[in-house]
PDB file of C-alpha atoms in Angstrom:
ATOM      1  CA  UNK M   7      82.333 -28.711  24.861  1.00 91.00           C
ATOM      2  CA  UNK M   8      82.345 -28.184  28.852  1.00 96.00           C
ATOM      3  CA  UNK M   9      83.630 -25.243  30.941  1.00 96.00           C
ATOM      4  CA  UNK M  10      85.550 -24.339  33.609  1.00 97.00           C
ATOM      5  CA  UNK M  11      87.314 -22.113  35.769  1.00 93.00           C
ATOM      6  CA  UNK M  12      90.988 -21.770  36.642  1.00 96.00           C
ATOM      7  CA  UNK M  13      92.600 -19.588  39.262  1.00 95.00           C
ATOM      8  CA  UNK M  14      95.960 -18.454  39.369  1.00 95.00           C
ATOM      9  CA  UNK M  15      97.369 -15.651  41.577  1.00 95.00           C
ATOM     10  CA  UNK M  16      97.595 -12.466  39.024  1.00 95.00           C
ATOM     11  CA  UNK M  17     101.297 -11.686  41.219  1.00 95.00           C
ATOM     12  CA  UNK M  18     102.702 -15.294  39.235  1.00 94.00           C
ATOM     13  CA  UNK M  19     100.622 -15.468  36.300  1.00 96.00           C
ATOM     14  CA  UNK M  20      98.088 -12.860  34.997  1.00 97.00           C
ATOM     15  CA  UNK M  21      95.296 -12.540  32.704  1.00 98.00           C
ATOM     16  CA  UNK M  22      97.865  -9.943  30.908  1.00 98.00           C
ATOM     17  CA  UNK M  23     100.589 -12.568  31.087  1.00 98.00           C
ATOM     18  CA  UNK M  24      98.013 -14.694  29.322  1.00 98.00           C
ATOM     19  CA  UNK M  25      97.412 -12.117  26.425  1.00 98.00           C
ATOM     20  CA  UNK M  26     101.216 -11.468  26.083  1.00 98.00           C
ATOM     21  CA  UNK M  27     102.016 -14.792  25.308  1.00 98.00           C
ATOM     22  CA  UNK M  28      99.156 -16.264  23.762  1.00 98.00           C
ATOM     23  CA  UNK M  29      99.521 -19.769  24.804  1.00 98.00           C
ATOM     24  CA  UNK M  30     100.852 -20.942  28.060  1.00 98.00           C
ATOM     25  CA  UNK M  31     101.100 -24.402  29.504  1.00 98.00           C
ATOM     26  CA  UNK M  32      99.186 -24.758  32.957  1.00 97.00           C
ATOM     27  CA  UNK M  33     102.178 -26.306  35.235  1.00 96.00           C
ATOM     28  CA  UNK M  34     101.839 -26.702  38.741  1.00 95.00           C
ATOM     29  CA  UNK M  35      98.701 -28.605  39.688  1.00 96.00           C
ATOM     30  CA  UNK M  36      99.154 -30.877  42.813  1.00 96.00           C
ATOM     31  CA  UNK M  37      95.812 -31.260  44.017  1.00 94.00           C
ATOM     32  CA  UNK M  38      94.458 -34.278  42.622  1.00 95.00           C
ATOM     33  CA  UNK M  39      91.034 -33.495  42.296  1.00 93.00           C
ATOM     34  CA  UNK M  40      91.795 -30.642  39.760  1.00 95.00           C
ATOM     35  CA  UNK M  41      94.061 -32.813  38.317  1.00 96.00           C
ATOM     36  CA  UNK M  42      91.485 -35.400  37.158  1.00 97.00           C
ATOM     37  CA  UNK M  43      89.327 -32.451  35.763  1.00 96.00           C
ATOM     38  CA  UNK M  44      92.606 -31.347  33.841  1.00 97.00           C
ATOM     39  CA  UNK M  45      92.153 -35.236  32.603  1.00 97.00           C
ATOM     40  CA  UNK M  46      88.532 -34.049  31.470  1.00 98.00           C
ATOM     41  CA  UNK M  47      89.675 -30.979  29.931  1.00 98.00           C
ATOM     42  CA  UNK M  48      89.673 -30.886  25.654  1.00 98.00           C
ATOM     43  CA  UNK M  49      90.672 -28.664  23.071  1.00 98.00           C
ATOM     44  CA  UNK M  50      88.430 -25.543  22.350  1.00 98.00           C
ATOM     45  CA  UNK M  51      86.557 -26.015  25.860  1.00 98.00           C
ATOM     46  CA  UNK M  52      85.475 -22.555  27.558  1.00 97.00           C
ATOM     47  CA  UNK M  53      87.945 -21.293  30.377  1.00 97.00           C
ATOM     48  CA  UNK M  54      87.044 -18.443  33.203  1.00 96.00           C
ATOM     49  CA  UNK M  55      90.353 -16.924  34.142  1.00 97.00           C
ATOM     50  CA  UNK M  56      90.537 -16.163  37.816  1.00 94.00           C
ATOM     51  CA  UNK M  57      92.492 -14.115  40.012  1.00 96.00           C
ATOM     52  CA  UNK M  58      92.528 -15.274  43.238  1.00 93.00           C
ATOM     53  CA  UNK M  59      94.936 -13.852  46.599  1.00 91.00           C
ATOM     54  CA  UNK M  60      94.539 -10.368  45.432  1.00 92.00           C
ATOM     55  CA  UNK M  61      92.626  -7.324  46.891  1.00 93.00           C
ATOM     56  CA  UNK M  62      90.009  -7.829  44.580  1.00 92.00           C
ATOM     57  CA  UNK M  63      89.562 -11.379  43.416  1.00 93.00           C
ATOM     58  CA  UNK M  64      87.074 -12.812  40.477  1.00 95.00           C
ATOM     59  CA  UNK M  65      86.906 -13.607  37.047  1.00 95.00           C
ATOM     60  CA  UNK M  66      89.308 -11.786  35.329  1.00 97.00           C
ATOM     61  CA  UNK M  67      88.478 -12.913  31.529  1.00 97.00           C
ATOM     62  CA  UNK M  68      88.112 -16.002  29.074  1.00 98.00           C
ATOM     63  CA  UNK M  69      90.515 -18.800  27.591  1.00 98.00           C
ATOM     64  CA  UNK M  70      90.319 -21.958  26.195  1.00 98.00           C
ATOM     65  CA  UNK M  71      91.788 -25.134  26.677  1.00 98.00           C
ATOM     66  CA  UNK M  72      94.951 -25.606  23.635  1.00 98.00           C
ATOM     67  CA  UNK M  73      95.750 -29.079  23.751  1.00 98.00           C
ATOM     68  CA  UNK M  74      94.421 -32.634  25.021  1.00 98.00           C
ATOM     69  CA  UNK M  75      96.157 -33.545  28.137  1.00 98.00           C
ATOM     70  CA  UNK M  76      99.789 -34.061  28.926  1.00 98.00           C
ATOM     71  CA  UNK M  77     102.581 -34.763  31.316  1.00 98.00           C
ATOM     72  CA  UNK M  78     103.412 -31.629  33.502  1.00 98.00           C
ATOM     73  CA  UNK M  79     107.206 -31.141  33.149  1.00 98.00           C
ATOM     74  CA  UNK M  80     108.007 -29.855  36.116  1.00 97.00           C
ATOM     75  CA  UNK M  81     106.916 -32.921  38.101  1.00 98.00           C
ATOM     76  CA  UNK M  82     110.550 -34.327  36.639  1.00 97.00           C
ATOM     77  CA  UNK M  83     112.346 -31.130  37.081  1.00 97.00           C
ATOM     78  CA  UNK M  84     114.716 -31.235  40.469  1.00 97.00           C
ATOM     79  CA  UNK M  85     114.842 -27.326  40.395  1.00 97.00           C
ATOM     80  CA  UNK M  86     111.172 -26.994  40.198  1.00 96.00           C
ATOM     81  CA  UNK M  87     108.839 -26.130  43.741  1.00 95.00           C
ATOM     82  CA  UNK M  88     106.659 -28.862  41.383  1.00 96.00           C
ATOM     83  CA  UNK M  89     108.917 -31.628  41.383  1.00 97.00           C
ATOM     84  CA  UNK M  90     107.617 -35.039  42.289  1.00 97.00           C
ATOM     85  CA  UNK M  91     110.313 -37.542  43.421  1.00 97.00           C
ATOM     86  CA  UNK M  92     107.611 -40.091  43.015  1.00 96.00           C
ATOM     87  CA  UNK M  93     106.567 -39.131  39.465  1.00 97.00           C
ATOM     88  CA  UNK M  94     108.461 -40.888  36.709  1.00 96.00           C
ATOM     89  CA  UNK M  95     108.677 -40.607  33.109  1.00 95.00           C
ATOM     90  CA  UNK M  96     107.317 -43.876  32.564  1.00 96.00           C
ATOM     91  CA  UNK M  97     104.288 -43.327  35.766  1.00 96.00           C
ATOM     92  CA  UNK M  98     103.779 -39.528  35.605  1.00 97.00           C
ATOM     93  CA  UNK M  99     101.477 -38.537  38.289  1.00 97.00           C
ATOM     94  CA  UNK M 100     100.690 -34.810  36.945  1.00 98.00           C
ATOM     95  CA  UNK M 101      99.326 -33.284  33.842  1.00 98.00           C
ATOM     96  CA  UNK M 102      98.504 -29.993  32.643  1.00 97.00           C
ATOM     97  CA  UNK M 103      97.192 -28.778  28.968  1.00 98.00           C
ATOM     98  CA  UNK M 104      97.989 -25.758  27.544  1.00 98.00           C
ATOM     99  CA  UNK M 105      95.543 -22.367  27.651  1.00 98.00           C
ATOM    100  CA  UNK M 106      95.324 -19.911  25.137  1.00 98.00           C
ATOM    101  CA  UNK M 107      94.237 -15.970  25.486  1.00 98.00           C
ATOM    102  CA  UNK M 108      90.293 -15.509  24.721  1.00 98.00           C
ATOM    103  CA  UNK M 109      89.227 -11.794  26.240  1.00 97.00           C
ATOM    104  CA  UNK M 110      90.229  -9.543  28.760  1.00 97.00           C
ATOM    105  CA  UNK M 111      87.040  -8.477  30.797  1.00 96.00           C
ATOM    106  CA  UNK M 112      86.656  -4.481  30.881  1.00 94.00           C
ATOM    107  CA  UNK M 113      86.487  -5.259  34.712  1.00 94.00           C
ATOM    108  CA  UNK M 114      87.212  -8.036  37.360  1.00 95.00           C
ATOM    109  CA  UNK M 115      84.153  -9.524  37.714  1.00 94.00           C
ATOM    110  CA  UNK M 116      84.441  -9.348  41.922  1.00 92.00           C
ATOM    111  CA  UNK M 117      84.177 -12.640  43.591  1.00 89.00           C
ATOM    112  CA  UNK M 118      81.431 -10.272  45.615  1.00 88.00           C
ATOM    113  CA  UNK M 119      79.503  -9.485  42.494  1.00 89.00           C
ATOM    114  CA  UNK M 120      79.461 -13.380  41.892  1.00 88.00           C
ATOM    115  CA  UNK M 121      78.475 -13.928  45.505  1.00 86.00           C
ATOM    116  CA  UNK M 122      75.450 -11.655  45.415  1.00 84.00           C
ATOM    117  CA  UNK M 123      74.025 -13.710  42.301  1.00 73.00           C
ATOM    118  CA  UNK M 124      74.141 -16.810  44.860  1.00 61.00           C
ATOM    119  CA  UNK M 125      70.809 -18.228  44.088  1.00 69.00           C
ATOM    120  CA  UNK M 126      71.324 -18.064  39.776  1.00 70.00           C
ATOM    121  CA  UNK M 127      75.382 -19.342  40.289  1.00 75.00           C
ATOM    122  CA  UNK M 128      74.734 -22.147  43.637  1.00 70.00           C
ATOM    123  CA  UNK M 129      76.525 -24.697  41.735  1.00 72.00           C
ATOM    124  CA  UNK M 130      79.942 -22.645  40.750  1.00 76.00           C
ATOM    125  CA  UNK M 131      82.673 -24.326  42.867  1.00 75.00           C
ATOM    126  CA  UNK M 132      84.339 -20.678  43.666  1.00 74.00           C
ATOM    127  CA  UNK M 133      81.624 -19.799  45.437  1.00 72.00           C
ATOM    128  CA  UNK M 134      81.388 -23.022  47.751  1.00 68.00           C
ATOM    129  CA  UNK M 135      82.530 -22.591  51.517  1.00 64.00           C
ATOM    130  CA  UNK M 136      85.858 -24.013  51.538  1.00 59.00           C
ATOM    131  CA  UNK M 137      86.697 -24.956  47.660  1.00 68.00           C
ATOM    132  CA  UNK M 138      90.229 -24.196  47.247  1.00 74.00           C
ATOM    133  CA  UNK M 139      90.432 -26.618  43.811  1.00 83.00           C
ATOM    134  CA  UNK M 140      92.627 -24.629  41.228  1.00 91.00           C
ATOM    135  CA  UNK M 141      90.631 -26.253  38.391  1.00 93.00           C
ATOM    136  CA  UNK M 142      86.682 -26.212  38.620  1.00 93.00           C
ATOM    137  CA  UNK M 143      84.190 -27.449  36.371  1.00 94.00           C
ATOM    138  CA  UNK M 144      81.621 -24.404  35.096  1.00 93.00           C
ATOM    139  CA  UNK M 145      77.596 -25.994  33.923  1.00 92.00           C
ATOM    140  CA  UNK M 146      76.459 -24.530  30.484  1.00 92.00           C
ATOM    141  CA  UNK M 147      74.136 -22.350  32.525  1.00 90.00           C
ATOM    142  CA  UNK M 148      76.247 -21.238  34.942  1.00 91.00           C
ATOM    143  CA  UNK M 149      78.809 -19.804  32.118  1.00 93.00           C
ATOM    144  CA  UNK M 150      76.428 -17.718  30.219  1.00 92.00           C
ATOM    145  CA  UNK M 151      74.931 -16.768  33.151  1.00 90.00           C
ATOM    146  CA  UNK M 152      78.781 -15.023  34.489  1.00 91.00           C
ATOM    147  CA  UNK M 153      79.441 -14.131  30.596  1.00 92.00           C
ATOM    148  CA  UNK M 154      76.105 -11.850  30.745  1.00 91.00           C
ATOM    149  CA  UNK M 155      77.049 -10.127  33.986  1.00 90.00           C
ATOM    150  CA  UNK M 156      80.708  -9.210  32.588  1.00 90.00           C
ATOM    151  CA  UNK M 157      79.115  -7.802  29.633  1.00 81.00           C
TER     152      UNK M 157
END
């Protein structure tokens, strides 16, 4: 089983959107470097769910990866913002799996709080200068470690 983290921007797609449906395919990566962790991704692996371009952005709960890799959709879609002209059927370029509702943390866990627990969490991607990946691989260690400070 690995982990990882996932941001989305609460304003499009929220940790309550999450719980209210259950299940939601992840649509929309074109970065390609969180697109070949996508590749990595498998069911029942451990998801942080994180807001990000919002007054107060951090972890805002749990999910976990639904389903094995798959074609995104909206890379064929015309009407999508994610459509790909070069993206076929046959070739797709873009994947996504589908995440499903774990827990709702009591409280944001504040990209700040994360910050000032630097030296236990050095490795987490979110906190890197300049890592704007959408998709993020989370060590074992590194998990419990975030899990234990949201309670």
């Amino acid at each position: 089983m690995k982990h990882w983290l996932m941001k989305t921007e609460p304003d499009a797609f929220s940790i309550d959107n999450l719980k209210k449906v259950g299940t939601e395919p992840w649509t929309g990566v074109r970065n390609y470097q969180a697109r070949n962790f996508m590749r990595q991704m498998q069911p029942g692996d451990l998801v942080f769910f994180y807001h990000s371009s919002t007054a107060v952005p951090g972890i805002a709960g749990l999910a976990k990866v639904a389903s094995a890799p798959y074609p995104d959709p909206t890379q064929f879609d015309r009407k999508s913002p994610y459509f790909d002209p070069k993206a076929t059927r046959e070739q797709p370029r873009w994947d996504l799996v589908d995440v499903r509702f774990e827990k709702k943390f009591r409280n944001v866990l504040a990209l700040a709080t994360l910050k000032e627990n630097e030296g236990r969490l050095e490795g987490l991607g979110v906190l890197q200068r300049g890592s704007r990946l959408s998709v993020q691989p989370v060590t074992a260690a590194e998990y419990e470690r975030v899990c234990a400070m949201a309670g």
